[in-house]
Short mmCIF file of N, CA and C and ligand atoms in Angstrom, two decimals:
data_model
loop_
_atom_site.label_atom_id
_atom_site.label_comp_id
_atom_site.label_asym_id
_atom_site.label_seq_id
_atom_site.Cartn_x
_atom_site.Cartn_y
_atom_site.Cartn_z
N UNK A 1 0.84 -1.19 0.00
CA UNK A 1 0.00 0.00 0.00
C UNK A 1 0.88 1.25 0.00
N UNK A 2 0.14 2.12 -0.18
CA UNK A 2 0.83 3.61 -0.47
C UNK A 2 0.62 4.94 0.49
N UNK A 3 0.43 5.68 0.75
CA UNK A 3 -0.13 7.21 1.10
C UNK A 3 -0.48 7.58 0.28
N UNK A 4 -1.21 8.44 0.18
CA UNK A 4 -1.68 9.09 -0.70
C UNK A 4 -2.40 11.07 -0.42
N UNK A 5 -1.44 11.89 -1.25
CA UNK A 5 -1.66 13.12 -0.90
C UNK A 5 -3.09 14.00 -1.87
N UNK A 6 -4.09 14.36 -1.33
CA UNK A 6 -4.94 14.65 -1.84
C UNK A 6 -5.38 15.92 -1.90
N UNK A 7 -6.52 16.71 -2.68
CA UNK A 7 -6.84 17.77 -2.38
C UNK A 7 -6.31 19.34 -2.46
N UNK A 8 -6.58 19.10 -0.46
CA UNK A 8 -5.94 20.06 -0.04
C UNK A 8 -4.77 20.36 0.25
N UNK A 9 -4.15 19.96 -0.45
CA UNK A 9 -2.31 20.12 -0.61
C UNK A 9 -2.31 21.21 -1.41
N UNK A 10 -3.15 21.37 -2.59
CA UNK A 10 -3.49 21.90 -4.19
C UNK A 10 -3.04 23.69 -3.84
N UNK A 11 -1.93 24.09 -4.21
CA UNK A 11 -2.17 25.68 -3.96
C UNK A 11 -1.71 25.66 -2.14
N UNK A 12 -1.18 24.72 -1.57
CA UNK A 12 -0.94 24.97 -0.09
C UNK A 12 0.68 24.42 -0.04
N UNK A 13 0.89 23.21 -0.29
CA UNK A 13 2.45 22.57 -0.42
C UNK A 13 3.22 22.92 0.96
N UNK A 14 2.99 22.77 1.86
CA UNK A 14 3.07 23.34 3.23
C UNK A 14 4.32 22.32 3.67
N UNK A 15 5.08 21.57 3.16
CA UNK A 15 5.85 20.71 2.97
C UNK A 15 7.06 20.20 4.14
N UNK A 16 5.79 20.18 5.55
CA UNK A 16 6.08 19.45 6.58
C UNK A 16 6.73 18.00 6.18
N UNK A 17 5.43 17.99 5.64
CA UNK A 17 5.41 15.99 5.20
C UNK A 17 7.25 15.52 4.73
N UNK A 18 7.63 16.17 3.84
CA UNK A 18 8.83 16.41 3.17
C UNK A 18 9.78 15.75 4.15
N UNK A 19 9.99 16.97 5.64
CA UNK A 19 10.66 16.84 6.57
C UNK A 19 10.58 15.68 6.87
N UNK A 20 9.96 15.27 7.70
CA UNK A 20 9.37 13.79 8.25
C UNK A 20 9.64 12.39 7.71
N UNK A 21 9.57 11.92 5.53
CA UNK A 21 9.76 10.96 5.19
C UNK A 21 10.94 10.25 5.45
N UNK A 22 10.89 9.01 6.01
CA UNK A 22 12.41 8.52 5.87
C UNK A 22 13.12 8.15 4.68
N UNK A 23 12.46 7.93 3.58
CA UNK A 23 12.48 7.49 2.25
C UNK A 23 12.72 8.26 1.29
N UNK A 24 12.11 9.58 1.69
CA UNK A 24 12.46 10.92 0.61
C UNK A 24 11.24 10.54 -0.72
N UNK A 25 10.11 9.88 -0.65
CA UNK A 25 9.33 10.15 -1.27
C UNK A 25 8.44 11.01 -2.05
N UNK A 26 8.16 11.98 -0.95
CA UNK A 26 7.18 13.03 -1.16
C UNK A 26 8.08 14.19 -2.20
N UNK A 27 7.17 14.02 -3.29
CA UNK A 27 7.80 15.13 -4.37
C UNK A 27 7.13 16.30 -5.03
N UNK A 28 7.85 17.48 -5.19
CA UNK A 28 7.00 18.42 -5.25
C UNK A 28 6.66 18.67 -6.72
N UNK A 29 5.57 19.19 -6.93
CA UNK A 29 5.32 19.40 -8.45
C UNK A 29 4.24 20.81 -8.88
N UNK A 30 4.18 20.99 -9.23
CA UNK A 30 3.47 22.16 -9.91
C UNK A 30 2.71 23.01 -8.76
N UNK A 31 1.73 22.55 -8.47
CA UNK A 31 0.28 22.72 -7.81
C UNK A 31 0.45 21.94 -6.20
N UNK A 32 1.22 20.82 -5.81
CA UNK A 32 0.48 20.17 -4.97
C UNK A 32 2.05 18.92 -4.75
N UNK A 33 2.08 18.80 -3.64
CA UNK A 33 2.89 17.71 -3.26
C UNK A 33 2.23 16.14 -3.56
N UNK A 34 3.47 15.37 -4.03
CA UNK A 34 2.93 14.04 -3.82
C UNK A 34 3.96 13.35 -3.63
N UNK A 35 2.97 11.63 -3.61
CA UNK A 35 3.82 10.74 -2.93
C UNK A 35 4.13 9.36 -3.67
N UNK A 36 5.62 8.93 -4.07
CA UNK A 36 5.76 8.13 -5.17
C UNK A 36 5.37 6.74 -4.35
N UNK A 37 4.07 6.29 -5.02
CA UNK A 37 4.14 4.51 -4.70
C UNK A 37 5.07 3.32 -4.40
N UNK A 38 6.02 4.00 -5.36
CA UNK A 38 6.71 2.79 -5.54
C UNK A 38 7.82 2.93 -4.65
N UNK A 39 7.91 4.14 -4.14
CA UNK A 39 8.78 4.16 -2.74
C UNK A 39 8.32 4.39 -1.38
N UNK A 40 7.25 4.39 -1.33
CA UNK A 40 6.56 4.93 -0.06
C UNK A 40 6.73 3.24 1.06
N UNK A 41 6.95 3.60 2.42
CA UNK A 41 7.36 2.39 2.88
C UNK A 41 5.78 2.53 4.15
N UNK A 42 4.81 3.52 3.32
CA UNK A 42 3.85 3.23 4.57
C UNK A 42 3.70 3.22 5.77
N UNK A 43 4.92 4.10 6.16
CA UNK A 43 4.79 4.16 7.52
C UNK A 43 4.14 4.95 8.52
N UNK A 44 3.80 5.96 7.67
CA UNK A 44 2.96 6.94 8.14
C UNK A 44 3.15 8.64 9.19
N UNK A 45 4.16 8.59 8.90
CA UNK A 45 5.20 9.37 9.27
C UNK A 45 4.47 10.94 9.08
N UNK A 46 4.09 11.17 7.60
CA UNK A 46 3.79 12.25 7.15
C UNK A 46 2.60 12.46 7.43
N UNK A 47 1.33 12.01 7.74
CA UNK A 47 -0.29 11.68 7.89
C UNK A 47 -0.35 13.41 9.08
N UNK A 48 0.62 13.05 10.01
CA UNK A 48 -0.08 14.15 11.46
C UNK A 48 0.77 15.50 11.21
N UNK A 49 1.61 15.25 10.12
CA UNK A 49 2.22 16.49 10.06
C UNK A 49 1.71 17.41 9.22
N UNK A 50 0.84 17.28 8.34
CA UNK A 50 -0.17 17.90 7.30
C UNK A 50 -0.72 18.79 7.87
N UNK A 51 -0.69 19.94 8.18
CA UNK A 51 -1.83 21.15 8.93
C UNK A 51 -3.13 21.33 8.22
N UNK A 52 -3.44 20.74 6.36
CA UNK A 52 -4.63 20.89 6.03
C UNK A 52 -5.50 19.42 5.96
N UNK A 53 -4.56 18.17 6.61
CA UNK A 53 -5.15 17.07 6.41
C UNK A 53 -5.16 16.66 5.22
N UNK A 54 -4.37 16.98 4.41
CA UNK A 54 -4.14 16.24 2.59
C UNK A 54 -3.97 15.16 2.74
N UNK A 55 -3.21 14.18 3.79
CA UNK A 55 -2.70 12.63 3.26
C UNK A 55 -3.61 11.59 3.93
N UNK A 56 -3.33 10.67 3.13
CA UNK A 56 -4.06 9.58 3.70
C UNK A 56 -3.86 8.53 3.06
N UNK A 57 -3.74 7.14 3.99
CA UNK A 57 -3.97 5.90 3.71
C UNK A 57 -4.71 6.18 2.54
N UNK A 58 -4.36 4.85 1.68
CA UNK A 58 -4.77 4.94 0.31
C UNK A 58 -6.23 3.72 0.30
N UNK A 59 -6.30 2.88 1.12
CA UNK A 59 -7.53 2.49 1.71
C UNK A 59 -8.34 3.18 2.42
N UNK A 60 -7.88 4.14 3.05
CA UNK A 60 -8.79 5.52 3.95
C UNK A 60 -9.06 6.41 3.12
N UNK A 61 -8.57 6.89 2.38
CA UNK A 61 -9.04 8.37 1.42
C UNK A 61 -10.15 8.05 1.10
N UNK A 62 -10.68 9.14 1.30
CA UNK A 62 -12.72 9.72 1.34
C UNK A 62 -12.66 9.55 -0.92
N UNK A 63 -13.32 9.18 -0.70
CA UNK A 63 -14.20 8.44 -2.06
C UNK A 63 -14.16 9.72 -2.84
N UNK A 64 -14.20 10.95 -2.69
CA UNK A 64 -14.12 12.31 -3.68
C UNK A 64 -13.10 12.30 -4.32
N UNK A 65 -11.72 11.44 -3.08
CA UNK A 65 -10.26 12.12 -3.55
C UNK A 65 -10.00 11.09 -4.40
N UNK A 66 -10.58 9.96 -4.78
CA UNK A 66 -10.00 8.55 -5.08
C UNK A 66 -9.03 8.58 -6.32
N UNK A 67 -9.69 10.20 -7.07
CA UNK A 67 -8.51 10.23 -8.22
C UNK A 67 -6.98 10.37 -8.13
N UNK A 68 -7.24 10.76 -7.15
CA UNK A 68 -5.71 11.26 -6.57
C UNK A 68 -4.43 9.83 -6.16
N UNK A 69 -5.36 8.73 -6.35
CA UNK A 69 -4.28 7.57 -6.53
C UNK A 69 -3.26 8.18 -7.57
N UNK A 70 -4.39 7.94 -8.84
CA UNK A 70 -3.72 8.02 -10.18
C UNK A 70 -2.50 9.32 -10.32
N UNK A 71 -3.65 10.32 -9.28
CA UNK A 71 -2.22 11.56 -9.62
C UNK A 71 -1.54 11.47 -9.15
N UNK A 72 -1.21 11.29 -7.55
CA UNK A 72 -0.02 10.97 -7.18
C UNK A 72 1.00 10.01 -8.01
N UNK A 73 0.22 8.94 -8.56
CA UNK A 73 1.06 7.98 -8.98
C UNK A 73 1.87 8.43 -10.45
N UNK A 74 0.92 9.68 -11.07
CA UNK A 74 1.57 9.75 -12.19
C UNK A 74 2.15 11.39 -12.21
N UNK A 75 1.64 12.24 -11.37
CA UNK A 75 2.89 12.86 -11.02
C UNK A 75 4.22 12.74 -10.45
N UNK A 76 4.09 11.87 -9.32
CA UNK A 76 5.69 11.07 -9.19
C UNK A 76 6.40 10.56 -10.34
N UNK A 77 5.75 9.65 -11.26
CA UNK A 77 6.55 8.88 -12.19
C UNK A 77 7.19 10.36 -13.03
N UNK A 78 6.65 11.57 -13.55
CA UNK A 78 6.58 12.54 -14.23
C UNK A 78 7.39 13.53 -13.77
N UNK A 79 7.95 13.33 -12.06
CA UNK A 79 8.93 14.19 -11.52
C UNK A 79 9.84 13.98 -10.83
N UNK A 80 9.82 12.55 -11.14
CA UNK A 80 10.94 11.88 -10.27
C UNK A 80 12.99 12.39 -10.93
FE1 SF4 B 101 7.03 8.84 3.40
FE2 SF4 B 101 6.10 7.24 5.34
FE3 SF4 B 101 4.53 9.16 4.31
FE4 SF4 B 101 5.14 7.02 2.83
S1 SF4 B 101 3.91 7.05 4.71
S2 SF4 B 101 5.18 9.16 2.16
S3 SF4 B 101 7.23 6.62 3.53
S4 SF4 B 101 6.42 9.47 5.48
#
């Protein structure tokens, strides 16, 4: 499983989360931070450090954000 940064990141990039990864995942891009799948070790590190509540378990994210798999997943591949 993954994290997954949603939303309210969009226009905020407040880039606590950044600090926190042990992995160095979280990558920044245009509009909105995200988080590469294929390195994320799930630990959850970044979830309480968010001040607008953007991340989330990728089994927990509220059903609005669900697109935001795909973006995270393909803005990482796109800015890695
Ligand atoms: Fe990084 Fe852990 Fe957050 Fe994954 S869950 S993005 S590894 S801090």
């Amino acid at each position: 499983m993954t994290y997954v940064i949603a939303e309210p990141c969009i226009d905020e990039k407040d880039k606590s989360c950044i600090d926190v990864c042990p992995v160095d995942c979280i990558i920044e891009t245009e509009r909105q931070l995200v988080i590469d799948p294929t390195e994320c070790i799930d630990c959850g590190a970044c979830e309480p450090e968010c001040p607008v509540e953007a991340i989330f378990p990728e089994d927990a994210l509220p059903e609005k954000w669900l697109p935001f798999v795909k973006i995270n997943a393909e803005l990482a591949a796109a800015n890695a």
